[in-house]
mmCIF file of C-alpha atoms in Angstrom:
data_model
loop_
_atom_site.group_PDB
_atom_site.id
_atom_site.type_symbol
_atom_site.label_atom_id
_atom_site.label_comp_id
_atom_site.label_asym_id
_atom_site.label_seq_id
_atom_site.Cartn_x
_atom_site.Cartn_y
_atom_site.Cartn_z
ATOM 1 C CA MET J 26 -13.480 45.574 119.720
ATOM 2 C CA VAL J 27 -10.139 44.616 120.629
ATOM 3 C CA ASN J 28 -8.753 45.003 124.073
ATOM 4 C CA ILE J 29 -5.131 46.173 123.838
ATOM 5 C CA LEU J 30 -2.974 46.015 127.048
ATOM 6 C CA TYR J 31 0.473 47.855 127.790
ATOM 7 C CA PHE J 32 3.092 46.316 130.395
ATOM 8 C CA ALA J 33 5.719 47.327 132.498
ATOM 9 C CA SER J 34 7.895 50.270 131.322
ATOM 10 C CA LEU J 35 5.741 50.403 128.124
ATOM 11 C CA ARG J 36 2.611 51.377 130.416
ATOM 12 C CA GLU J 37 4.563 53.673 132.373
ATOM 13 C CA GLN J 38 5.805 55.459 129.034
ATOM 14 C CA LEU J 39 2.061 55.420 127.552
ATOM 15 C CA GLU J 40 0.822 56.774 130.837
ATOM 16 C CA CYS J 41 -1.970 54.189 130.463
ATOM 17 C CA SER J 42 -2.338 50.181 130.990
ATOM 18 C CA GLY J 43 -4.799 49.534 128.130
ATOM 19 C CA GLU J 44 -7.661 50.512 125.893
ATOM 20 C CA THR J 45 -10.482 49.053 123.955
ATOM 21 C CA PHE J 46 -11.415 50.125 120.394
ATOM 22 C CA ALA J 47 -12.565 48.921 117.128
ATOM 23 C CA LEU J 48 -9.942 48.201 114.908
ATOM 24 C CA PRO J 49 -9.666 50.019 111.390
ATOM 25 C CA PRO J 50 -10.406 47.277 108.532
ATOM 26 C CA ALA J 51 -6.484 47.428 107.445
ATOM 27 C CA ILE J 52 -5.452 46.454 110.811
ATOM 28 C CA ASN J 53 -5.317 42.763 110.619
ATOM 29 C CA THR J 54 -2.218 41.632 112.176
ATOM 30 C CA VAL J 55 0.248 42.581 115.367
ATOM 31 C CA ALA J 56 2.544 44.312 113.009
ATOM 32 C CA ALA J 57 -0.086 46.398 111.343
ATOM 33 C CA LEU J 58 -1.581 47.293 115.152
ATOM 34 C CA ARG J 59 1.680 48.336 116.080
ATOM 35 C CA ASP J 60 2.155 50.399 112.978
ATOM 36 C CA TYR J 61 -1.043 52.080 113.861
ATOM 37 C CA LEU J 62 -0.075 52.836 117.220
ATOM 38 C CA GLN J 63 3.113 54.381 116.195
ATOM 39 C CA GLN J 64 1.232 57.003 113.922
ATOM 40 C CA ARG J 65 -0.166 58.202 116.870
ATOM 41 C CA GLY J 66 2.713 60.606 117.450
ATOM 42 C CA GLY J 67 4.391 61.665 120.595
ATOM 43 C CA CYS J 68 5.314 59.265 123.245
ATOM 44 C CA TRP J 69 3.577 56.409 121.066
ATOM 45 C CA ALA J 70 5.511 56.999 118.056
ATOM 46 C CA LEU J 71 8.532 56.257 120.555
ATOM 47 C CA ALA J 72 7.177 53.375 122.144
ATOM 48 C CA PHE J 73 6.357 51.563 118.956
ATOM 49 C CA ASP J 74 9.137 52.459 116.753
ATOM 50 C CA PRO J 75 10.140 49.424 114.897
ATOM 51 C CA ARG J 76 13.687 49.662 116.649
ATOM 52 C CA GLN J 77 12.215 48.988 119.903
ATOM 53 C CA PRO J 78 12.289 45.760 120.953
ATOM 54 C CA LEU J 79 8.330 44.462 121.569
ATOM 55 C CA ILE J 80 7.390 41.256 122.753
ATOM 56 C CA SER J 81 3.446 40.665 121.667
ATOM 57 C CA ALA J 82 0.795 38.447 122.785
ATOM 58 C CA VAL J 83 -2.565 37.680 121.260
ATOM 59 C CA ASN J 84 -4.991 36.035 123.563
ATOM 60 C CA GLN J 85 -2.220 35.177 126.010
ATOM 61 C CA GLU J 86 0.012 33.528 123.960
ATOM 62 C CA ILE J 87 3.190 34.870 122.427
ATOM 63 C CA ALA J 88 2.729 35.890 118.684
ATOM 64 C CA PRO J 89 5.016 37.414 116.445
ATOM 65 C CA ALA J 90 4.169 40.265 114.115
ATOM 66 C CA HIS J 91 2.379 38.524 111.281
ATOM 67 C CA THR J 92 -0.087 36.997 113.803
ATOM 68 C CA PRO J 93 -3.771 37.820 112.758
ATOM 69 C CA ILE J 94 -5.837 39.893 114.916
ATOM 70 C CA GLY J 95 -9.801 40.730 115.047
ATOM 71 C CA ASP J 96 -12.740 41.380 116.628
ATOM 72 C CA GLY J 97 -12.684 40.010 120.210
ATOM 73 C CA ASP J 98 -8.963 39.112 120.618
ATOM 74 C CA GLU J 99 -6.852 40.498 123.546
ATOM 75 C CA VAL J 100 -3.413 41.902 122.071
ATOM 76 C CA ALA J 101 -0.557 42.394 124.572
ATOM 77 C CA PHE J 102 2.558 44.630 124.168
ATOM 78 C CA PHE J 103 5.463 44.586 126.815
ATOM 79 C CA PRO J 104 9.386 45.178 127.018
ATOM 80 C CA PRO J 105 11.581 42.171 126.713
ATOM 81 C CA VAL J 106 12.376 41.158 130.342
ATOM 82 C CA THR J 107 15.444 39.326 131.674
ATOM 83 C CA GLY J 108 15.733 37.089 134.855
ATOM 84 C CA GLY J 109 18.227 36.731 137.401
#
């Protein structure tokens, strides 16, 4: 099982803050997970469109798209934020 968290405007767009599910065998990187979520269609397709900038973290560490994921990991997605 993997725990997925959605933050900020992404959480509002998807109308959920997270979910937990078993990863299909082919989903073993952050990029593959993002593609998988986009394939749900509707608001998911828009939120995870490759043209949308999203930051990801695996086990609370910023993670690039090629970062491996697996059973027991926590993966978070959030839009870029700016300070001011």
